[in-house]
Coordinates of C-alpha atoms in Angstrom, one line a residue:
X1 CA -30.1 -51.1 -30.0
X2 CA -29.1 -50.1 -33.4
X3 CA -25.9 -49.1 -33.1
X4 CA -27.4 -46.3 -30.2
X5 CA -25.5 -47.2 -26.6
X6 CA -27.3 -47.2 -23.6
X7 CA -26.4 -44.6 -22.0
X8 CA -27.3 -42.1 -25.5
X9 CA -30.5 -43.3 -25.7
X10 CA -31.4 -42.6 -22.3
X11 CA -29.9 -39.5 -22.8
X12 CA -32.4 -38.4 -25.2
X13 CA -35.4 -40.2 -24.1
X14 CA -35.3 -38.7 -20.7
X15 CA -36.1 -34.9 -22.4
X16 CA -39.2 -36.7 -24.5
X17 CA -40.4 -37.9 -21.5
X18 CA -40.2 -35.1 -19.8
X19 CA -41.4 -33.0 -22.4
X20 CA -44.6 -35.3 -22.6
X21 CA -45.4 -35.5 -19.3
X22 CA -45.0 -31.4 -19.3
X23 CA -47.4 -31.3 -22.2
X24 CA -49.9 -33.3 -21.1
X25 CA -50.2 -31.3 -17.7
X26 CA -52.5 -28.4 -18.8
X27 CA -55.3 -30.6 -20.0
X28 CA -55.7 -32.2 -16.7
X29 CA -55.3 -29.5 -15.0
X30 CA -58.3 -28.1 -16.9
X31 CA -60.4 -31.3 -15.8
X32 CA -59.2 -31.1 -12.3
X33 CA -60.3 -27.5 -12.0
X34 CA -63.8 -28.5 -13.5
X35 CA -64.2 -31.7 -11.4
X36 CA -63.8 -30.3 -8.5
X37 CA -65.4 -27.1 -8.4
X38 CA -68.6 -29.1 -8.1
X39 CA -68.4 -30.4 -4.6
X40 CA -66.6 -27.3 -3.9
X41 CA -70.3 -25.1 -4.8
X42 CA -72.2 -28.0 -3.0
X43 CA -71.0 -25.5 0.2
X44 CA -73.9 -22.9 -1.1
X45 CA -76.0 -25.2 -3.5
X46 CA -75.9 -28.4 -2.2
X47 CA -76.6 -31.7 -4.5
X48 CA -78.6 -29.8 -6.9
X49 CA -76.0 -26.8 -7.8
X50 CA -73.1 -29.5 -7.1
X51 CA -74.9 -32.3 -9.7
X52 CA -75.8 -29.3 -12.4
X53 CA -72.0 -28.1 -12.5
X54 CA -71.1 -31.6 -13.0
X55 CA -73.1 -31.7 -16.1
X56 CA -71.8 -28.2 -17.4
X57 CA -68.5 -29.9 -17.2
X58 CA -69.5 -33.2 -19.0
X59 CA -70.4 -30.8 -22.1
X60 CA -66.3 -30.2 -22.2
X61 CA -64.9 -33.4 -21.7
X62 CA -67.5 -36.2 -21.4
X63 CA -68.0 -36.6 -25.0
X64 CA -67.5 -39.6 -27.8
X65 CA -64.1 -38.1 -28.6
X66 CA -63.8 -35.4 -26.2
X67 CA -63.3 -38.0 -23.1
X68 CA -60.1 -40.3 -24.9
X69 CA -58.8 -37.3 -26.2
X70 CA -59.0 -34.7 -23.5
X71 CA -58.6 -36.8 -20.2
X72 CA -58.1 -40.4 -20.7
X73 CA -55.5 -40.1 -23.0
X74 CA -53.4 -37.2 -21.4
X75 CA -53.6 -39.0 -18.5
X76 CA -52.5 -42.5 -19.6
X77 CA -49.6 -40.5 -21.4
X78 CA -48.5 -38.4 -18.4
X79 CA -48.8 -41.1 -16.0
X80 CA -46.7 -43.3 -18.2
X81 CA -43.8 -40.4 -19.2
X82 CA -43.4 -40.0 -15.0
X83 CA -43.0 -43.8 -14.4
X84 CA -41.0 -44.5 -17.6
X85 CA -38.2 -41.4 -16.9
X86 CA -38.0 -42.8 -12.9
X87 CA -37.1 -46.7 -14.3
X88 CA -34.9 -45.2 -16.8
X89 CA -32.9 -43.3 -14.1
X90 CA -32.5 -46.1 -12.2
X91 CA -30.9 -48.7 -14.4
X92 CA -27.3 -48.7 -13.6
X93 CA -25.1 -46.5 -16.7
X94 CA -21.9 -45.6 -17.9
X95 CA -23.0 -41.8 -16.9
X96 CA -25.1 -41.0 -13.6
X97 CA -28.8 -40.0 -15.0
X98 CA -30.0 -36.3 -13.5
X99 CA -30.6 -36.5 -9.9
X100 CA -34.5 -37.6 -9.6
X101 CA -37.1 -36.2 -6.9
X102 CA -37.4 -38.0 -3.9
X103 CA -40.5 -40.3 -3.7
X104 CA -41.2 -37.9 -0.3
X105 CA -41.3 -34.8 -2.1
X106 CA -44.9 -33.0 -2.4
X107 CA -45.4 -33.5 -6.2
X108 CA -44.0 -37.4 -6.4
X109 CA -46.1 -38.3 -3.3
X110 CA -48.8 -36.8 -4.5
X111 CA -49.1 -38.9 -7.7
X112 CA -48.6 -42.0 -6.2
X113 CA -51.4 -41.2 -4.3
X114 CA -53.7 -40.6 -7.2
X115 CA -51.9 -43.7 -8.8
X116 CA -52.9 -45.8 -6.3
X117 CA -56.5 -44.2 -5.8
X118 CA -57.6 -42.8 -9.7
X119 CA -58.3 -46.6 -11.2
X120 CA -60.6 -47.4 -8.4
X121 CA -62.4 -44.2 -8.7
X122 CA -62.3 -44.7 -12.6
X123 CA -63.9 -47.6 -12.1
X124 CA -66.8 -46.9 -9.5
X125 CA -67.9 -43.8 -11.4
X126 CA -67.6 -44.2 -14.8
X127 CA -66.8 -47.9 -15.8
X128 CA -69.4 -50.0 -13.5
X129 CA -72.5 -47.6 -13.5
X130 CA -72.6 -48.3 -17.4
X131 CA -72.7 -51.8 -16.7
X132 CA -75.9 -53.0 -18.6
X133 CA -76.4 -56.4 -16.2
X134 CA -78.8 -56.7 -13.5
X135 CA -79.2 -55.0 -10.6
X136 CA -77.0 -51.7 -12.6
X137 CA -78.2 -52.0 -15.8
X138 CA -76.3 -49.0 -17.0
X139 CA -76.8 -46.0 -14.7
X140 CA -77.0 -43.6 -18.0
X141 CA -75.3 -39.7 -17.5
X142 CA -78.5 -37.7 -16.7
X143 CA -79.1 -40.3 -13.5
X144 CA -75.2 -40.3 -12.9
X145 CA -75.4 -37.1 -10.5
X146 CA -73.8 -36.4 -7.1
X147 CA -76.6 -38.7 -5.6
X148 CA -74.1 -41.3 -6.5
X149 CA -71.7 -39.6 -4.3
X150 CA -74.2 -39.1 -1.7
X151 CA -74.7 -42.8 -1.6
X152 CA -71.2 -43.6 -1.7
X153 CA -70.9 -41.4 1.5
X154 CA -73.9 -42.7 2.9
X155 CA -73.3 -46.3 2.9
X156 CA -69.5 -46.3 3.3
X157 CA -69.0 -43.3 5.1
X158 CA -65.3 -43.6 6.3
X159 CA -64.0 -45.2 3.0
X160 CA -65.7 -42.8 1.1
X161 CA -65.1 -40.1 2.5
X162 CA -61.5 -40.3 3.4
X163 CA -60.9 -41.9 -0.6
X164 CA -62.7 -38.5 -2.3
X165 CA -60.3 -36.6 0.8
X166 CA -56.8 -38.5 -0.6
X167 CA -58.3 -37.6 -4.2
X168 CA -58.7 -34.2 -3.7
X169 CA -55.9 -33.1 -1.2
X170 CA -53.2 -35.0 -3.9
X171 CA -54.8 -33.7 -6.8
X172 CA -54.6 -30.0 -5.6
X173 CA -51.3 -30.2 -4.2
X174 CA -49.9 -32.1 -7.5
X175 CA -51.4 -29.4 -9.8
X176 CA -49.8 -26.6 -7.7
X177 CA -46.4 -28.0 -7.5
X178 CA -46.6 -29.2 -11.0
X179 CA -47.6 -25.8 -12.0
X180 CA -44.8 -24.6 -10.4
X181 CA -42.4 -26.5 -11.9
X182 CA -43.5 -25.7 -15.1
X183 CA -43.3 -22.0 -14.6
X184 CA -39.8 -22.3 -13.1
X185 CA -38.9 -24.4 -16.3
X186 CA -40.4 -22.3 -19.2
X187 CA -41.3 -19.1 -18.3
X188 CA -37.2 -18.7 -16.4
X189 CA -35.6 -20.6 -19.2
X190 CA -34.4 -17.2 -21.1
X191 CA -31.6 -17.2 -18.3
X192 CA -30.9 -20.4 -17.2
X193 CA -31.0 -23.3 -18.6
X194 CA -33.5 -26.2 -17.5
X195 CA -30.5 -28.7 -16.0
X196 CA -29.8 -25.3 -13.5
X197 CA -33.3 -24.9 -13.1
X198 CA -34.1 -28.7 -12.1
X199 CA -30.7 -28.4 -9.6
X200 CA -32.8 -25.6 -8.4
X201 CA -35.6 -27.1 -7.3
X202 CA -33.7 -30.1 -6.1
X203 CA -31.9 -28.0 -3.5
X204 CA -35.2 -26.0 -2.8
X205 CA -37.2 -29.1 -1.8
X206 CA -35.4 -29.5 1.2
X207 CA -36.6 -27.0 4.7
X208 CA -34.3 -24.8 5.6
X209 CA -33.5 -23.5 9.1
X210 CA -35.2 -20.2 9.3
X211 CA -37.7 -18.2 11.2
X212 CA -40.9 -18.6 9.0
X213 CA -42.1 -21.3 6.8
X214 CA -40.4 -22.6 3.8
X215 CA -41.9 -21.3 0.7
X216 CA -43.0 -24.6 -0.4
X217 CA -44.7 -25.2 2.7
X218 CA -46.6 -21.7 2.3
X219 CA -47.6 -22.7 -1.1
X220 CA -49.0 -26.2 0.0
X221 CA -50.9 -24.8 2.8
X222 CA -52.5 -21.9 0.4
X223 CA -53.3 -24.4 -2.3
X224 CA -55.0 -26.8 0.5
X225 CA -56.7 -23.8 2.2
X226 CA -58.1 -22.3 -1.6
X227 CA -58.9 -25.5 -2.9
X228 CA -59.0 -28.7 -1.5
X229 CA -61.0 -27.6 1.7
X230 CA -63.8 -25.9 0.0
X231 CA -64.2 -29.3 -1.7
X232 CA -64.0 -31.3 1.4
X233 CA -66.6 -29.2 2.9
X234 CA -68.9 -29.8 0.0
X235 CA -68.5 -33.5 0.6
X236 CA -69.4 -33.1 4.2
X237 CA -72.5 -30.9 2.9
X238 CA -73.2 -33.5 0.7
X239 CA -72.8 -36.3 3.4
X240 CA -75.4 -34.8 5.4
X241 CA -77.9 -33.3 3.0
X242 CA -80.8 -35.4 2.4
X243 CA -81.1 -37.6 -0.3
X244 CA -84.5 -38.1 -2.7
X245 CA -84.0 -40.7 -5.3
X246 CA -85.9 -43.8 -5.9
X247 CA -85.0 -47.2 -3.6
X248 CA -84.8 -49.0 -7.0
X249 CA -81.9 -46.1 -8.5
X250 CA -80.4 -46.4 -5.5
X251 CA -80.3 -50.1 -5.1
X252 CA -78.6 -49.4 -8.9
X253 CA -75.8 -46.8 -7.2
X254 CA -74.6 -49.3 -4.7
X255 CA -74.7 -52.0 -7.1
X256 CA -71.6 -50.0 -9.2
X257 CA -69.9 -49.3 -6.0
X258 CA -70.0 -53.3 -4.9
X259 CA -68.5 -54.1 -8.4
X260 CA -65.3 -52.7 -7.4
X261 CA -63.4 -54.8 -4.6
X262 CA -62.7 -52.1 -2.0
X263 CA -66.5 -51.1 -1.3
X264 CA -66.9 -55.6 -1.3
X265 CA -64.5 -55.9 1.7
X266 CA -66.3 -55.5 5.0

């Protein structure tokens, strides 16, 4: 590998990685805390207020260059920096790589949640609608609102719903654990250095025996509480509000969902 060992070059690409994948965090973070504020204000607005935040947010991210550069990309970029410094750490070396998070920890659970769940939800709400073949023919923005959602949660109420719960629940909790990771990292990093800090939060992920709750487990349920159940209560809102669209846009709406192989099945 050009004269570099093995075991040097994962040595330095493990920091890029990590340094990429840090990076990257803020601008979805931004996007998370835009796209789901509007279910969360369906709780006093319903559709309407829910559909007209939506399109407040489009104006930041949902443009010609705005979109690849501000969400797709950061995301294709953080997502990859993750699953390229796990492989690296587990190919066999001269020198043991740094100890990695358990897959049952809080943030790596969380993303392979939204792993698993993001390119379906890509798909049914951004990449089918703008299909331009019959029956879609290509749902433009201004009809994309959250009557789509309403559909969604009206024809396939259980998948649906429990696919924008998995969304939101992981998304909050890996933001919040991500975010504290980063401010143990960088804003502590004057007195420690980041190999103390990351043995740190190793030892910290585990419960210890005590009288209250672990502070990670008082974070979680904080984050969960402030965030993700104002947005699940929107969706149930949203669930049951009534819906006034045409049959022909609506015919359109399940259309994009039936594209996509999990709204197919049963």
């Amino acid at each position: 590998m050009l004269g570099l060992s093995w075991t040097s070059f994962r040595a330095r690409a493990l920091p890029v990685l990590t340094t990429t994948a840090h990076a990257t965090a803020p601008f979805l973070t931004i996007f998370l805390a835009v796209h789901l504020s509007a279910p969360a204000l369906a709780n006093v607005g319903g559709a309407s207020l829910a559909s007209q935040t939506l399109l407040l947010g489009r104006e930041y991210y949902q443009t010609a260059l705005g979109e690849p550069l501000l969400l797709f990309a950061p995301l294709a970029v953080h997502a990859l920096s993750g699953i390229l410094k796990r492989i690296l750490s587990l190919i066999p070396s001269s020198q043991p790589a740094p100890k990695q998070r358990p897959a049952s920890s809080p943030l790596t659970l969380s993303a392979i949640t939204l792993g698993l769940l993001l390119p379906t939800h890509v798909l049914t709400h951004r990449v089918f609608p703008a299909l331009p073949t019959p029956p879609i023919l290509s749902v433009g923005p201004a009809e994309l609102d959250f009557a789509f959602v309403q559909t969604a949660l009206r024809t396939w109420p259980w998948r649906s719903g429990l696919m924008y719960a998995a969304l939101a629940v992981a998304g909050v909790v890996h933001a919040v654990e991500g975010a504290t990771l980063l401010k143990t990292l960088y804003w502590k990093k004057s007195t420690r250095d980041t190999a103390k800090v990351e043995a740190e939060l190793q030892a910290t992920s585990t419960p210890k025996r005590s009288s209250g709750l672990h502070p990670r487990t008082k974070r979680i349920a904080l984050a969960l509480t402030l965030g993700a159940l104002p947005v699940l209560t929107g969706l149930y809102a949203l669930a049951i509000e009534p819906t006034f669209i045409f049959k022909d846009l609506a015919a359109r709406y399940r259309a994009a969902f039936l594209e996509s192989p999990v709204y197919r099945i049963l």
